[in-house]
Short mmCIF file of C-alpha atoms in Angstrom, two decimals:
data_model
loop_
_atom_site.label_atom_id
_atom_site.label_comp_id
_atom_site.label_asym_id
_atom_site.label_seq_id
_atom_site.Cartn_x
_atom_site.Cartn_y
_atom_site.Cartn_z
CA MET A 122 5.07 -8.43 40.08
CA ASP A 123 5.44 -5.44 42.36
CA ASN A 124 2.61 -3.55 40.75
CA ASN A 125 0.21 -6.47 41.03
CA GLN A 126 1.06 -7.04 44.72
CA SER A 127 0.53 -3.41 45.56
CA TYR A 128 -2.74 -3.50 43.60
CA ASN A 129 -3.96 -6.45 45.72
CA GLN A 130 -2.92 -4.82 49.00
CA SER A 131 -4.66 -1.61 48.18
CA ASN A 132 -7.95 -3.40 47.42
CA ARG A 133 -8.20 -5.46 50.63
CA GLY A 134 -11.06 -3.38 51.96
CA PHE A 135 -13.56 -4.86 49.53
CA GLY A 136 -13.83 -8.26 51.26
CA ASN A 137 -12.67 -11.79 50.56
CA GLU A 138 -14.40 -12.44 47.26
CA SER A 139 -13.08 -9.37 45.52
CA ASN A 140 -9.64 -10.09 46.95
CA ASN A 141 -9.69 -13.59 45.42
CA ASN A 142 -10.76 -12.15 42.13
CA ASN A 143 -7.90 -9.72 42.25
CA GLN A 144 -5.42 -12.50 42.93
CA GLN A 145 -6.71 -14.52 39.99
CA TYR A 146 -6.59 -11.42 37.84
CA SER A 147 -2.96 -10.81 38.81
CA GLU A 148 -2.07 -14.45 38.06
CA THR A 149 -3.54 -14.26 34.57
CA ASN A 150 -1.85 -10.92 34.09
CA GLN A 151 1.58 -12.36 34.92
CA SER A 152 1.09 -15.33 32.62
CA ASN A 153 -0.04 -12.97 29.89
CA ASN A 154 3.13 -10.97 30.24
CA THR A 155 5.27 -14.08 29.84
CA ASN A 156 3.34 -16.16 27.31
CA TYR A 157 -0.17 -16.19 25.89
CA GLN A 158 -0.28 -19.95 25.54
CA GLN A 159 0.19 -20.63 29.23
CA THR A 160 -3.22 -19.17 30.00
CA ASN A 161 -4.77 -21.61 27.53
CA ASN A 162 -3.66 -24.57 29.66
CA ASN A 163 -5.22 -23.25 32.88
CA ALA A 164 -8.66 -24.50 33.76
CA TYR A 165 -9.55 -21.03 35.02
CA THR A 166 -9.31 -19.34 31.66
CA LYS A 167 -11.11 -21.37 29.02
CA GLN A 168 -10.84 -18.69 26.40
CA ILE A 169 -13.80 -19.06 24.10
CA ILE A 170 -14.77 -15.42 23.77
CA LYS A 171 -13.49 -13.82 20.58
CA LEU A 172 -11.98 -10.37 20.48
CA PRO A 173 -14.52 -8.09 18.77
CA ASN A 174 -13.61 -6.94 15.24
CA SER A 175 -10.48 -9.11 15.08
CA GLY A 176 -11.65 -10.92 11.92
CA ALA A 177 -12.71 -7.62 10.38
CA ILE A 178 -9.27 -6.11 11.04
CA LEU A 179 -7.55 -9.13 9.47
CA THR A 180 -9.73 -9.07 6.33
CA LEU A 181 -9.41 -5.31 5.91
CA GLY A 182 -5.63 -5.46 6.35
CA ILE A 183 -5.28 -8.20 3.74
CA LEU A 184 -7.75 -6.61 1.29
CA SER A 185 -5.74 -3.37 1.49
CA ILE A 186 -3.02 -4.97 -0.62
CA VAL A 187 -5.31 -7.10 -2.79
CA THR A 188 -7.23 -4.03 -3.98
CA LEU A 189 -3.93 -2.48 -5.15
CA CYS A 190 -4.06 -4.98 -8.01
CA CYS A 191 -7.49 -4.06 -9.36
CA CYS A 192 -8.21 -0.47 -8.32
CA GLY A 193 -4.82 1.22 -7.92
CA PRO A 194 -3.75 3.09 -4.77
CA THR A 195 -7.18 4.56 -4.00
CA ILE A 196 -9.23 2.01 -2.05
CA GLY A 197 -6.35 0.09 -0.41
CA PRO A 198 -5.04 2.89 1.85
CA ILE A 199 -8.62 3.75 2.90
CA LEU A 200 -9.24 0.14 3.98
CA ALA A 201 -5.90 0.11 5.82
CA ILE A 202 -6.77 3.34 7.65
CA ILE A 203 -10.14 1.87 8.69
CA ALA A 204 -8.35 -1.24 10.00
CA ILE A 205 -5.85 0.84 11.99
CA ALA A 206 -8.64 3.00 13.43
CA LEU A 207 -10.55 -0.12 14.52
CA SER A 208 -7.40 -1.63 16.00
CA VAL A 209 -6.90 1.36 18.32
CA GLY A 210 -10.23 0.69 20.07
CA VAL A 211 -9.65 -3.08 20.10
CA ASN A 212 -6.20 -2.58 21.65
CA ARG A 213 -7.80 -0.58 24.49
CA GLU A 214 -10.34 -3.38 24.98
CA LEU A 215 -7.56 -5.98 25.04
CA LYS A 216 -5.52 -4.08 27.63
CA SER A 217 -8.56 -3.57 29.88
CA LYS A 218 -9.27 -7.33 30.08
CA PRO A 219 -6.05 -9.34 29.80
CA GLY A 220 -6.50 -13.11 29.62
CA TYR A 221 -10.18 -12.79 28.76
CA TYR A 222 -10.20 -13.28 24.99
CA SER A 223 -9.14 -16.32 22.94
CA SER A 224 -5.55 -16.48 21.75
CA THR A 225 -6.48 -17.13 18.10
CA SER A 226 -8.48 -13.90 17.92
CA ILE A 227 -5.58 -12.01 19.53
CA GLY A 228 -3.30 -13.49 16.85
CA ASN A 229 -5.78 -12.42 14.17
CA PHE A 230 -5.83 -8.90 15.58
CA LYS A 231 -2.03 -8.58 15.70
CA ALA A 232 -1.57 -10.04 12.20
CA GLY A 233 -4.28 -7.74 10.83
CA LYS A 234 -2.69 -4.69 12.43
CA ILE A 235 0.72 -5.50 10.89
CA CYS A 236 -0.89 -6.21 7.50
CA ALA A 237 -2.76 -2.89 7.63
CA ILE A 238 0.40 -0.93 8.47
CA ILE A 239 2.37 -2.60 5.63
CA GLY A 240 -0.54 -2.14 3.21
CA LEU A 241 -0.90 1.54 4.11
CA SER A 242 2.82 2.21 3.62
CA ILE A 243 2.94 0.39 0.26
CA GLY A 244 -0.22 2.16 -0.93
CA LEU A 245 1.19 5.55 0.02
CA ILE A 246 4.51 4.78 -1.77
CA ILE A 247 2.68 3.82 -4.99
CA PHE A 248 0.41 6.86 -4.63
CA LEU A 249 3.53 9.07 -4.36
CA ILE A 250 4.96 7.46 -7.52
CA TYR A 251 1.71 8.25 -9.35
CA PHE A 252 1.70 11.81 -8.02
CA LEU A 253 5.32 12.38 -9.08
CA GLY A 254 4.52 10.88 -12.48
CA VAL A 255 1.64 13.31 -13.01
CA ILE A 256 3.75 16.29 -11.89
CA LEU A 257 6.69 15.34 -14.10
CA ASP A 258 4.36 14.69 -17.02
CA THR A 259 2.79 18.15 -16.74
CA ALA A 260 6.14 19.83 -16.03
CA PHE A 261 7.74 18.54 -19.22
CA ASN A 262 4.65 18.63 -21.44
CA GLN A 263 5.43 21.03 -24.32
CA ASP A 264 1.81 22.18 -24.85
CA ILE A 265 1.48 23.35 -21.25
CA ILE A 266 4.89 25.11 -21.42
CA ASP A 267 3.84 26.92 -24.62
CA ALA A 268 0.52 28.02 -23.12
CA PHE A 269 2.31 29.25 -20.00
CA ASN A 270 4.79 31.22 -22.16
CA ASP A 271 1.95 32.82 -24.14
CA VAL A 272 0.23 33.99 -20.97
CA TRP A 273 3.58 35.20 -19.58
CA ASN A 274 4.33 37.24 -22.75
CA GLU A 275 0.86 38.79 -22.79
CA MET A 276 1.42 40.14 -19.30
CA ASN A 277 4.35 42.27 -20.69
CA TYR A 278 6.66 42.10 -17.75
CA MET B 175 -5.08 3.83 -15.03
CA LYS B 176 -2.47 3.68 -17.77
CA THR B 177 -4.45 6.10 -19.94
CA TRP B 178 -5.09 8.54 -17.09
CA PHE B 179 -1.66 8.73 -15.51
CA LYS B 180 0.52 7.51 -18.41
CA LEU B 181 2.25 5.14 -15.99
CA PRO B 182 1.96 1.36 -15.58
CA CYS B 183 -0.12 0.42 -12.55
CA PRO B 184 0.63 -2.24 -9.92
CA GLY B 185 -2.29 -4.29 -11.21
CA CYS B 186 -1.52 -4.16 -14.91
CA GLY B 187 -1.82 -7.63 -16.40
CA VAL B 188 -4.18 -9.03 -13.79
CA GLN B 189 -7.09 -9.21 -16.23
CA ARG B 190 -5.00 -10.97 -18.88
CA SER B 191 -3.76 -13.30 -16.16
CA ILE B 192 -7.30 -14.13 -14.95
CA TRP B 193 -8.39 -14.70 -18.56
CA GLU B 194 -5.50 -17.11 -19.14
CA LEU B 195 -6.29 -18.90 -15.88
CA LEU B 196 -9.96 -19.28 -16.84
CA ASN B 197 -8.87 -20.72 -20.19
CA GLY B 198 -6.70 -23.24 -18.36
CA ASN B 199 -3.27 -21.88 -19.22
CA ILE B 200 -1.73 -21.77 -15.76
CA TYR B 201 1.82 -21.23 -17.06
CA ASN B 202 0.76 -18.22 -19.19
CA SER B 203 -1.20 -16.68 -16.31
CA ILE B 204 1.80 -16.91 -13.97
CA ILE B 205 4.01 -15.30 -16.63
CA GLU B 206 1.49 -12.48 -17.23
CA TYR B 207 1.06 -11.59 -13.55
CA PRO B 208 3.06 -13.62 -11.00
CA PRO B 209 1.38 -12.34 -7.77
CA LEU B 210 -2.10 -13.54 -8.82
CA PHE B 211 -1.39 -17.14 -7.84
CA THR B 212 -0.21 -16.23 -4.33
CA ILE B 213 -3.07 -13.75 -3.88
CA ILE B 214 -5.65 -16.46 -4.65
CA LEU B 215 -3.86 -18.79 -2.20
CA MET B 216 -3.86 -16.09 0.50
CA ILE B 217 -7.58 -15.34 0.09
CA LEU B 218 -8.35 -19.08 0.29
CA ILE B 219 -6.28 -19.37 3.52
CA LEU B 220 -8.03 -16.27 4.93
CA VAL B 221 -11.53 -17.66 4.32
CA LEU B 222 -10.59 -21.07 5.71
CA HIS B 223 -8.96 -19.48 8.76
CA LEU B 224 -11.95 -17.29 9.54
CA LYS B 225 -14.33 -20.26 9.12
CA PHE B 226 -12.46 -23.08 10.82
CA GLU B 227 -9.64 -21.38 12.80
CA ILE B 228 -6.55 -23.14 11.48
CA LYS B 229 -3.71 -23.62 13.97
CA ASN B 230 -1.09 -20.87 13.48
CA GLY B 231 -3.37 -19.43 10.77
CA ALA B 232 -2.59 -15.83 11.65
CA PHE B 233 1.15 -16.48 11.39
CA ILE B 234 0.77 -18.19 7.99
CA LEU B 235 -1.36 -15.28 6.79
CA LYS B 236 1.21 -12.77 7.98
CA ILE B 237 4.05 -14.55 6.14
CA SER B 238 1.98 -14.94 2.96
CA PHE B 239 0.99 -11.27 3.13
CA ILE B 240 4.64 -10.20 3.29
CA ILE B 241 5.55 -12.51 0.37
CA ASN B 242 2.61 -11.11 -1.61
CA SER B 243 3.54 -7.50 -1.00
CA ILE B 244 7.18 -8.14 -1.99
CA LEU B 245 6.02 -9.89 -5.19
CA ILE B 246 3.61 -7.06 -6.10
CA ILE B 247 6.29 -4.39 -5.55
CA LEU B 248 8.92 -6.31 -7.53
CA ASN B 249 6.44 -6.86 -10.37
CA TYR B 250 5.50 -3.17 -10.33
CA PHE B 251 9.09 -1.96 -10.48
CA TYR B 252 9.81 -4.48 -13.24
CA ASN B 253 6.88 -3.00 -15.20
CA LEU B 254 8.15 0.55 -14.58
CA TYR B 255 11.65 -0.50 -15.74
CA ASN B 256 10.21 -2.02 -18.90
CA TYR B 257 8.11 1.08 -19.50
CA PHE B 258 10.91 3.65 -19.22
CA LEU B 259 13.68 1.69 -20.97
#
């Protein structure tokens, strides 16, 4: 509230039209802070414009866990990282124009971001299990221990 | 994966499950790999949501994603338990 009022007062020098625009902007901003669905009911904001890349973020976030089933923990974390990297730019876009994009695309974006974070964490956990498995397998493999002992004895320490 | 790393993978059984599903044995496919059914459902919901914008579609997708991930992890740890014991 206080920030928006001070923002309007500081921009009075631009004339009446810009001042009206600022007031409308502050109204949409307040309603965005309380609830996204209130802006849908206003006649001023008929939100038709989709957030860019929101569908792509959702699909990438969901595919990050689906690809765990067929390809192991290799492709899934990469897709999740791409989704998170896209979501950083989209988040900046969303904060620069509040109340401008449609609420369904904002929901898609938020769901995709959460899916990508969960998919990345699960992929990394399974990757760590694989890594530990490989290390333990080589550490307790008798052939490798014998070869290491041969090399160690030849060095005559 | 199993031959390279000598560990069961999170997707082990998905091919058997798809084969059973294509042959019409839904019960066998669910027993072979339980998460496959929910994964197919989630992909269907995703395509429908992106095409037609279902109401609360993102929320449904989020919930189904969490259920899927829990199922895949449980199935994976069950496979690991069977493998080591």
